[in-house]
Structures are given as structure tokens and as C-alpha cells.
Short mmCIF file of C-alpha atoms in Angstrom, two decimals:
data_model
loop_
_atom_site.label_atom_id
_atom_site.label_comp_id
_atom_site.label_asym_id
_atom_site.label_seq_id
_atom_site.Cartn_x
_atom_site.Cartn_y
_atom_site.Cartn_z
CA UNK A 1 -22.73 8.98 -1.16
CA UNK A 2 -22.48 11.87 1.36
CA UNK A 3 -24.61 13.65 4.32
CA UNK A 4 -28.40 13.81 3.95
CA UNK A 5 -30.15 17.38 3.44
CA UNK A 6 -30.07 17.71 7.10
CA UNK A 7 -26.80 17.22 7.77
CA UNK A 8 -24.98 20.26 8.53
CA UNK A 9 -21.45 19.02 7.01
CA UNK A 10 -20.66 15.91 5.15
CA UNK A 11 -19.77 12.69 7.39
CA UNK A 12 -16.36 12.84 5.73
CA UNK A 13 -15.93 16.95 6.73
CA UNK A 14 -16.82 15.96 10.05
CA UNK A 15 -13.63 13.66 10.18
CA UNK A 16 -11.55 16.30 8.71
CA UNK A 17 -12.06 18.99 11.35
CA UNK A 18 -12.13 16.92 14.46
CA UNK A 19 -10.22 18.10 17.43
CA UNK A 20 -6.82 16.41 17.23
CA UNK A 21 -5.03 17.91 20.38
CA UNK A 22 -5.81 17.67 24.08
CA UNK A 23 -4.54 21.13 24.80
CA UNK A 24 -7.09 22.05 21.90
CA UNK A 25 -9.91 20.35 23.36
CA UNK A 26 -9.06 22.10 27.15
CA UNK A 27 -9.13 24.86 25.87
CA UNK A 28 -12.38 24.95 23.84
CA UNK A 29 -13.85 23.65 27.14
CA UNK A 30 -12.65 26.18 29.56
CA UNK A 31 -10.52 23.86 31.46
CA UNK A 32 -6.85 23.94 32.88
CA UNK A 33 -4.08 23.22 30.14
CA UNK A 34 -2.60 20.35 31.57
CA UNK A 35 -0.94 18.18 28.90
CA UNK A 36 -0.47 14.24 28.62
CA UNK A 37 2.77 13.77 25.68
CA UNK A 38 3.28 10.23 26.15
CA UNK A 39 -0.14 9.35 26.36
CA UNK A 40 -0.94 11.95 23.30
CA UNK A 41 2.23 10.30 21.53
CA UNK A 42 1.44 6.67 22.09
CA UNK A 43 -2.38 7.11 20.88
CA UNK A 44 -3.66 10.31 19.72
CA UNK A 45 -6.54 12.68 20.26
CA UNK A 46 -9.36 13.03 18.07
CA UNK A 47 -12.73 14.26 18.82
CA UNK A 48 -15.29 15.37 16.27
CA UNK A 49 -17.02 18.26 16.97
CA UNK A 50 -19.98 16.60 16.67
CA UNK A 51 -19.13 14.74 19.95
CA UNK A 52 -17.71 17.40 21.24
CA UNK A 53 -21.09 19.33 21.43
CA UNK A 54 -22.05 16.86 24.03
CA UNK A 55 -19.77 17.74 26.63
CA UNK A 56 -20.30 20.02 29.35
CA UNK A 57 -18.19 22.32 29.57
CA UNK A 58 -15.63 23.40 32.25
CA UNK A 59 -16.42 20.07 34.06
CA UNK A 60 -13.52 17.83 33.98
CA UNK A 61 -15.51 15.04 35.39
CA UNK A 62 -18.20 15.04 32.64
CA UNK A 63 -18.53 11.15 31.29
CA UNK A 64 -18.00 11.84 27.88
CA UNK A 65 -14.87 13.65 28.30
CA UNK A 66 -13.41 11.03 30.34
CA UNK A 67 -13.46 8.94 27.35
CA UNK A 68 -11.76 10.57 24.91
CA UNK A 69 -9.32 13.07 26.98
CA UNK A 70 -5.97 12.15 27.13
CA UNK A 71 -4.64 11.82 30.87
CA UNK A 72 -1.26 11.47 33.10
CA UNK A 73 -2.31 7.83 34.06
CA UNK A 74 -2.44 6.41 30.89
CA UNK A 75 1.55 7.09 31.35
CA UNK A 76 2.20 5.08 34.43
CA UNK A 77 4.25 1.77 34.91
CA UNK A 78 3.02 -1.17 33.13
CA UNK A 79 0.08 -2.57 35.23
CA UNK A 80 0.41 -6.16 36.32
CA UNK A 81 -2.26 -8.24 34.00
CA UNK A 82 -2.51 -5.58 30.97
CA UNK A 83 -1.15 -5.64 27.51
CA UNK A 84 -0.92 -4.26 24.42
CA UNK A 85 -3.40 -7.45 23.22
CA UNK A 86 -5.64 -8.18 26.17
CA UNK A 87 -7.95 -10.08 24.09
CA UNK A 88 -5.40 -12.44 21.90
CA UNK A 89 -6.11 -10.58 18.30
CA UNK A 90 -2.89 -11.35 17.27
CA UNK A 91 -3.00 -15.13 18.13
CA UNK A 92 -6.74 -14.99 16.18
CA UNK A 93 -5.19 -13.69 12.80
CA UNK A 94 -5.57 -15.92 10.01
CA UNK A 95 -5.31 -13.84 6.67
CA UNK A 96 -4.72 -9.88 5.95
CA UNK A 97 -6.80 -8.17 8.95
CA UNK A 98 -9.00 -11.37 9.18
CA UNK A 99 -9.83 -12.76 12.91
CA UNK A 100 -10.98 -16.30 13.55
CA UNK A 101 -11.60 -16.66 17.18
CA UNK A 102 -15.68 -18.61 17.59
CA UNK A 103 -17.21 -21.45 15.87
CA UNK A 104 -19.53 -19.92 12.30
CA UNK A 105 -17.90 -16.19 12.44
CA UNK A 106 -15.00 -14.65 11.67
CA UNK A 107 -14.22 -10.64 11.98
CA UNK A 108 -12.33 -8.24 9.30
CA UNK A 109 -10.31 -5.47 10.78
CA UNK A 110 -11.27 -3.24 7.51
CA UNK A 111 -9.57 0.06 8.78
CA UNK A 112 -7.19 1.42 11.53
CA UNK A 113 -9.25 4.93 11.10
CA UNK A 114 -12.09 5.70 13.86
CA UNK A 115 -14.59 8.38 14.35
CA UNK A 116 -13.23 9.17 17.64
CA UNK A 117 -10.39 7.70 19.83
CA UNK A 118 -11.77 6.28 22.85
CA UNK A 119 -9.15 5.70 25.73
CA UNK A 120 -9.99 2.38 27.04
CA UNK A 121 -9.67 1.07 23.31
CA UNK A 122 -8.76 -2.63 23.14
CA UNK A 123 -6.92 -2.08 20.09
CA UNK A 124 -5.24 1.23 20.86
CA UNK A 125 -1.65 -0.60 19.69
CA UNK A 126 -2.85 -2.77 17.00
CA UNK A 127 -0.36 -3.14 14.29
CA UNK A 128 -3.07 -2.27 11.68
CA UNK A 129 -0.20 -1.41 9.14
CA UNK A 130 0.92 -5.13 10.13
CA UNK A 131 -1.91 -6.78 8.95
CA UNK A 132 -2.69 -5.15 5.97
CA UNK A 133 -5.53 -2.99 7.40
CA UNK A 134 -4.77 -0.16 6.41
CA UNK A 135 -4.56 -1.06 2.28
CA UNK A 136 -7.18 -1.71 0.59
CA UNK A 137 -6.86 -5.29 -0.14
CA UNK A 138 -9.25 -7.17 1.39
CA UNK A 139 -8.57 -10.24 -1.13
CA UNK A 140 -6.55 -12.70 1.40
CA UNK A 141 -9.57 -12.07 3.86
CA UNK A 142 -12.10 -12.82 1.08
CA UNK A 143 -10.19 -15.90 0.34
CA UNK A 144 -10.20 -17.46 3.57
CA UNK A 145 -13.63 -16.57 3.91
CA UNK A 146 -14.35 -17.74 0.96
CA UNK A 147 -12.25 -21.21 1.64
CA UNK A 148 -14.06 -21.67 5.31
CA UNK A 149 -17.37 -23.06 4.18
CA UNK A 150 -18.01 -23.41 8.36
CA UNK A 151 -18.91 -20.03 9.02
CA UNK A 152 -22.06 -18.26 7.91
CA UNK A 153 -21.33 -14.76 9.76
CA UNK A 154 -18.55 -11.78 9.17
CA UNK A 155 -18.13 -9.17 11.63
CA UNK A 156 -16.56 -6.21 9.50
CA UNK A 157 -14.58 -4.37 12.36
CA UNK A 158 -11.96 -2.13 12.78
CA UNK A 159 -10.95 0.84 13.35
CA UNK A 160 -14.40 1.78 12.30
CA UNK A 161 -16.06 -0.07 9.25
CA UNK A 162 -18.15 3.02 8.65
CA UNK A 163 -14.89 5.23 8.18
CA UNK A 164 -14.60 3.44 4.87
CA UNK A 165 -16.63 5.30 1.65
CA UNK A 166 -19.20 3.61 0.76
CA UNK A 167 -17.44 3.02 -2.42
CA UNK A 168 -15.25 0.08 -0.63
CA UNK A 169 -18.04 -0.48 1.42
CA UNK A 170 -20.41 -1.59 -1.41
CA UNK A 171 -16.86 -3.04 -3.53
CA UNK A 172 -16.36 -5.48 0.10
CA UNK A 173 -20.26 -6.02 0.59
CA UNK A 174 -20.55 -7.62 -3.02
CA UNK A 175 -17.57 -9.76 -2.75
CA UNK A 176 -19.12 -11.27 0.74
CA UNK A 177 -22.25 -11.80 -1.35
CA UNK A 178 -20.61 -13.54 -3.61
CA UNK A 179 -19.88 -16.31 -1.02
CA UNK A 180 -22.55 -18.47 -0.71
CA UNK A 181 -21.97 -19.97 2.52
CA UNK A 182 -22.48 -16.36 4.11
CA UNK A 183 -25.57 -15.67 5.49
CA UNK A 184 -25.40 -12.30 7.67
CA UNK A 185 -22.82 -9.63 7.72
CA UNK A 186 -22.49 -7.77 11.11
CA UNK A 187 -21.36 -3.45 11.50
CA UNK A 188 -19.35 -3.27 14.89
CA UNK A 189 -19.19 0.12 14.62
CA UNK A 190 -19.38 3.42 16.87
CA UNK A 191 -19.41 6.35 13.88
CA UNK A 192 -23.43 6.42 14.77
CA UNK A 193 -22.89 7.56 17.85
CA UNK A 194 -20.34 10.26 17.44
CA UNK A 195 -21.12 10.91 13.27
CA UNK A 196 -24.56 10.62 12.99
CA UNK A 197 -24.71 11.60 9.53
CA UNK A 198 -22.47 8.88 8.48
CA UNK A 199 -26.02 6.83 8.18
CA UNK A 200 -27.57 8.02 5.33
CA UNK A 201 -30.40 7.33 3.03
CA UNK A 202 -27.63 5.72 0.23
CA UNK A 203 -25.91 3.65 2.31
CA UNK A 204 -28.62 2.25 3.84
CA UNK A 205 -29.78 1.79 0.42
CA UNK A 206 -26.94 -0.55 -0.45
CA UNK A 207 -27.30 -2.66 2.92
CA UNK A 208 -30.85 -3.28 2.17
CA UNK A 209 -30.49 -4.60 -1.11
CA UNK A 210 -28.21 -6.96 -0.07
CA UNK A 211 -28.96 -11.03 0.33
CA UNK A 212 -26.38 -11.11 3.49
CA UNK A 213 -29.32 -9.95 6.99
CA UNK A 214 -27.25 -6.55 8.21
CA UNK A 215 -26.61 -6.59 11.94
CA UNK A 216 -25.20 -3.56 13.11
CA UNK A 217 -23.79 -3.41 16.87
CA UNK A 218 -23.08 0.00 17.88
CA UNK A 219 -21.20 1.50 21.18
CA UNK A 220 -22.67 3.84 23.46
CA UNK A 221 -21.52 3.73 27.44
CA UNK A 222 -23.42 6.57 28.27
CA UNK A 223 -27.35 8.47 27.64
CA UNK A 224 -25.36 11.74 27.54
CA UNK A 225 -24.22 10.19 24.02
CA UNK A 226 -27.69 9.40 22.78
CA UNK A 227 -28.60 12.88 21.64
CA UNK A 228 -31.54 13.54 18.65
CA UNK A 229 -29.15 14.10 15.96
CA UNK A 230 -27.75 10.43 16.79
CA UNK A 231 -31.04 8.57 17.93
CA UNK A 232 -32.75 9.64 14.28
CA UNK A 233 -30.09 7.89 12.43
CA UNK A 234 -29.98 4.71 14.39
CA UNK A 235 -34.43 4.53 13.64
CA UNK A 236 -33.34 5.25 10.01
CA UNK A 237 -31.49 1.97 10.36
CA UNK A 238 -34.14 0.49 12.60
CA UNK A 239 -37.04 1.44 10.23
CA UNK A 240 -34.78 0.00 6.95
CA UNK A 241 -35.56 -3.36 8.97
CA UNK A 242 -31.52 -3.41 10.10
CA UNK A 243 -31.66 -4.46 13.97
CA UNK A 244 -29.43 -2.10 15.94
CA UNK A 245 -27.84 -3.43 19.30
CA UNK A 246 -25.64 -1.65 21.65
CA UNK A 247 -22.68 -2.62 23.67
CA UNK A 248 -21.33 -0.65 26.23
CA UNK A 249 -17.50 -0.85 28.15
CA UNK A 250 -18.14 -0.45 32.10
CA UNK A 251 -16.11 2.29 32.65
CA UNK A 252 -14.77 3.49 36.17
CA UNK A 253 -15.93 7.54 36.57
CA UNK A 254 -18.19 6.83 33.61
CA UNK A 255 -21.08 4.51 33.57
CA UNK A 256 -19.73 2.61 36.72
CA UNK A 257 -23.25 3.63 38.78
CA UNK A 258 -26.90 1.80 38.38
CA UNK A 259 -28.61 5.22 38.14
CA UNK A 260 -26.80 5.54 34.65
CA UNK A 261 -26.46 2.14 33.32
CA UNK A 262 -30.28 2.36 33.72
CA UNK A 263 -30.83 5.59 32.24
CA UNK A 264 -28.91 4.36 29.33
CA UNK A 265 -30.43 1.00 28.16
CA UNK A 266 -34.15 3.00 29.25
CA UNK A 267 -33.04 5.35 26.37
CA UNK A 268 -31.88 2.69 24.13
CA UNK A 269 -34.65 0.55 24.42
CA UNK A 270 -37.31 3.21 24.34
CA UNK A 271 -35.80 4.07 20.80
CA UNK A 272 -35.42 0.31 19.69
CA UNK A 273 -31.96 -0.48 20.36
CA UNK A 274 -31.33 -3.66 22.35
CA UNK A 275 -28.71 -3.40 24.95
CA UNK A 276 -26.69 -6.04 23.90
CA UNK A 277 -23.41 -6.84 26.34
CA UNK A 278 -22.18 -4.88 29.10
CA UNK A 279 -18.27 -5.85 28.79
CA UNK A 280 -15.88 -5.44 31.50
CA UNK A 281 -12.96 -3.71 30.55
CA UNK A 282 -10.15 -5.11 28.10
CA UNK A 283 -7.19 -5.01 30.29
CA UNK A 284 -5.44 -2.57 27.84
CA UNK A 285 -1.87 -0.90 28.79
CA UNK A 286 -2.75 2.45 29.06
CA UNK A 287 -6.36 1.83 30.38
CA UNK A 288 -6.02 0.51 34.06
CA UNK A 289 -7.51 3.65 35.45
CA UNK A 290 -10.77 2.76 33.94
CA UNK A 291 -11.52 -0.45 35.34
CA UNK A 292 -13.97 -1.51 37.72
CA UNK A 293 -14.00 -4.53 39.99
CA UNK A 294 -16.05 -6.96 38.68
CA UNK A 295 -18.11 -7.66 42.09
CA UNK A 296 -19.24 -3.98 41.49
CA UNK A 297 -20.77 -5.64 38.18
CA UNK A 298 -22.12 -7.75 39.22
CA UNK A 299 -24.28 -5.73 41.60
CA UNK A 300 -24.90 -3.44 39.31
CA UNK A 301 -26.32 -5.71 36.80
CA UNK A 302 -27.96 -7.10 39.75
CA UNK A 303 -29.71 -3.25 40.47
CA UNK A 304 -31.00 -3.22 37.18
CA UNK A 305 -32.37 -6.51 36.89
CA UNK A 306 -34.85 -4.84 39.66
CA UNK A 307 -35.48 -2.06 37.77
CA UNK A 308 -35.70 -2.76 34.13
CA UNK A 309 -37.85 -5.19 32.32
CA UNK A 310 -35.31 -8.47 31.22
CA UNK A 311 -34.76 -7.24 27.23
CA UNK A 312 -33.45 -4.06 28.59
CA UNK A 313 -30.56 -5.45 31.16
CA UNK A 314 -27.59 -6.40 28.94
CA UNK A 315 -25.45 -9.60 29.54
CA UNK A 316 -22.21 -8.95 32.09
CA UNK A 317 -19.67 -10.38 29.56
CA UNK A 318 -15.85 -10.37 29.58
CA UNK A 319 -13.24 -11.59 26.54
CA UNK A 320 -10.75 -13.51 27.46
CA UNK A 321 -7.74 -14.71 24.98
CA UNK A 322 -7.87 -18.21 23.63
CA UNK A 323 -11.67 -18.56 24.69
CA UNK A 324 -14.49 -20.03 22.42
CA UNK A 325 -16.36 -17.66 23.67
CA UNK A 326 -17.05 -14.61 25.46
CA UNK A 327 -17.75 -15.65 28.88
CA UNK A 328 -20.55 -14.40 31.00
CA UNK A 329 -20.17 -12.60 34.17
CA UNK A 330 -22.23 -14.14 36.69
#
């Protein structure tokens, strides 16, 4: 299954020629070559050109740069209260790439591989190879699942679920099927954003003929991301009957103002996307630069509950290891 007519290069050629250096992607921008080899090292660029096209360039403070562009500060000192597992993944693991943190859902790391490498990433040091992420052997996952009659929900994560051909997509969806305690299978997954065409006509063909209800959270922070390409393949979803709900990382420098948290959920919810959570950010090492205090949350969830109707304001949430729950910012 490949790109639609439309599509200007397959899904899978668009992961082949992303950018995969920050001096690369300065250049092609018209900035200053300034380099970042430890962070570059420790977690490495890659940028499809598809996101790419939505940067401005010669503007090193544009939002969607900030994201993905490797920088001196990721470097410094270990900060006190980060970690390379801010949100107790490895303490969750229960079988090959399988995470059972809440009560009636568990969550498959199916892949290490992403669309795009996003800088505050919770699971930037993730021993996918570890795990057994990275093979294709999903059956000590299946069997636990299969063995935990208590949950009714799988969260296929990653990585990027969508990275996978739909090959092992449809192989995993039919052995979920086959477990009759499932009821819904949920895509946590951010390829729609920066690959649009990885949603196409077969694969949502194979979703919808499935007896599991297909959830599918996607991860936009900012409305710079939402461009046309990107908002007609989330209403092919949308109009296959698959809800689509977003949840976005408060990010300091990117999305940390109430004039664009608002312009983003208005654009999400004017194209059917629920905005979903609003999570403050996993204290990653590596990441500290990002974070915002969360008394500035607050009053910017605050701001938009003034502005925006109440389905459009998305819940202030943060994750915290060892909790039953993720735990609402108030």
C-alpha cells in the first residue's frame, strides 16, 4: 500500500530523503552553521522535507524549527529532576515492547523509527533494541495481551506506529482481533502531521474493516503544522468514521503563548480534531530548555477557557512515574 494519486512521493520515499544533519538543515534555511555534536550524537536529526516546507526560513526563532533543530543546550550538565525515563517506561514493561501502566489499557512500543525527531521527546534514550522493538516479534506482547483478559484497549506506540508497512500493520491488527477481550485499538502517532501521505485510501481500508473502534491520537503543538496537505488526510480519517484527537507538548519558545494555543485548537476543531491534552513537558535529559513553569499553564489554559468554547480547550495534564493515571493540572 503506498501514496495516493496525489501524493507527490511515496510515504516511504519521504522517509528516505529526510534531512538527517543539522548543518544540512542550516544551511537549506539560510541560517548560521553553528553545530550541536553531542546533542546530534546522542539523538539524531531527521526532518522530512515535507516538514521542512513549513518552516520559515532564515528565522531561527520559527516554532517549528525549534522542535526539531538540534541545539548547544541539549548538551549542558544534567538538570536536577530530569532523566533519561521521566515517565517510568522502564518500570511499566511487562513483555517485548509492551507497557502496562492504567487500569483496561496497555501500550506496544511497535518501532524505535519516527517520522521526525522531535527534541523534547520523552523517549529520546529508550532502549528500543532492549525491548525487542525494533524486531518484528510482537508475539510476547500478543501473549500478555492475550493472557490479561482486564483490559479492553491497546495503544500501539512507538517510535511511530505508522512507520511500520502496512504489511505488519494489518499482520499486528489481525492478531489483536483475534483477542476477544479487545475492544478498541488506539494510533498514538505524529506521521500525519509531518507525512501526510502516510494516510491513505488502503490503509484506512484495513482499519475500517476491522471489529477493534480505531482511535487515532495525533501530535501537533503548533497551527504552523496544520497545513492543507496534512488537514486533508486527518478528514480522510475523520470521514472513514476514525475519531482523530490531538495532543500537544507545551513547549517554551513554541506554543508557550495563549494567542497560539488558541489559534491551534481553533484550527483543529474547525477541521474536526478534538484537542485532546495539553501535557506539560516530560522532564527529559536533554530537554530542560523547553519547559515552562506550570503556573504559566495554568493561566494559559485559564486565557483560553475565555476564549474558546469548552470542547476546544484541552485538559492541562502531566505524567508522572508510578501514577494510575495522568494527573490533571489544575
Amino acid at each position: 500500500m503506498g501514496s495516493t494519486a496525489s501524493s507527490p512521493v511515496s510515504w516511504q520515499t519521504a522517509m528516505k530523503r529526510a534531512i538527517r544533519s543539522s548543518v544540512t538543515l542550516r544551511q537549506m534555511l539560510g541560517l548560521d552553521a553553528e553545530t550541536a555534536p553531542g546533542a546530534e550524537r546522542d539523538f539524531p536529526t531527521f526532518v522530512p522535507l515535507e516538514y521542512f516546507s513549513r518552516i520559515r526560513p532564515r528565522d531561527p526563532d520559527d516554532p517549528l524549527l525549534k522542535q526539531v533543530l538540534p541545539i548547544a543546550a541539549e548538551d549542558k550538565v544534567q538538570t536536577d529532576g530530569f532523566s533519561s525515563d521521566p515517565v517510568g517506561d522502564m518500570g511499566s514493561l511487562v513483555a517485548g515492547g509492551l507497557l502496562h501502566k492504567y487500569h483496561g489499557r496497555a501500550l506496544v512500543v511497535t518501532t524505535g523509527a519516527c517520522g521526525v525527531h522531535c527534541r523534547y521527546c520523552f523517549r529520546r534514550q529508550f532502549p528500543y533494541h532492549d525491548v525487542g522493538s525494533q524486531s518484528d516479534d510482537y508475539r510476547p506482547a500478543i501473549d500478555y495481551l492475550r493472557s490479561a483478559t482486564e483490559l479492553d484497549e491497546v495503544i500501539l506506540s512507538g517510535g511511530d506506529p505508522l512507520t511500520l508497512v502496512d504489511q505488519k500493520i494489518d499482520r499486528l491488527m489481525s492478531e489483536l482481533e483475534a483477542i476477544p477481550h479487545l475492544r478498541r485499538v488506539r494510533f498514538h502517532t505524529r506521521m500525519p502531521i509531518v507525512i501526510p501521505q502516510r494516510i491513505t485510501d488502503q490503509l484506512i481500508d484495513r482499519l475500517r474493516q476491522s471489529r477493534l473502534t480505531t482511535w487515532f491520537v495525533v501530535h501537533a503543538n503548533h497551527a504552523a503544522e496544520l497545513d492543507d496537505a496534512v488537514l486533508s488526510r486527518l478528514a480522510m480519517l475523520i470521514d472513514a468514521g476514525i475519531p482523530v484527537l490531538n495532543q500537544a507538548v507545551l513547549l517554551r519558545g513554541v506554543n508557550d503563548d495563549a494567542e497560539i494555543l488558541a489559534s491551534l485548537c481553533t484550527r483543529l476543531v474547525n477541521h474536526r480534531v478534538m484537542p485532546y491534552y495539553l501535557h506539560q513537558l516530560d522532564r527529559v535529559t536533554g530537554a530542560a530548555h523547553f519547559e515552562v513553569d506550570e503556573a504559566v499553564g495554568r493561566a494559559l489554559i485559564a486565557e483560553l477557557q475565555k476564549r474558546l468554547p469548552g470542547y476546544a480547550v484541552p485538559t492541562y495534564v502531566v505524567e508522572q512515574a508510578g501514577e494510575a493515571s495522568k494527573t490533571r493540572i489544575r
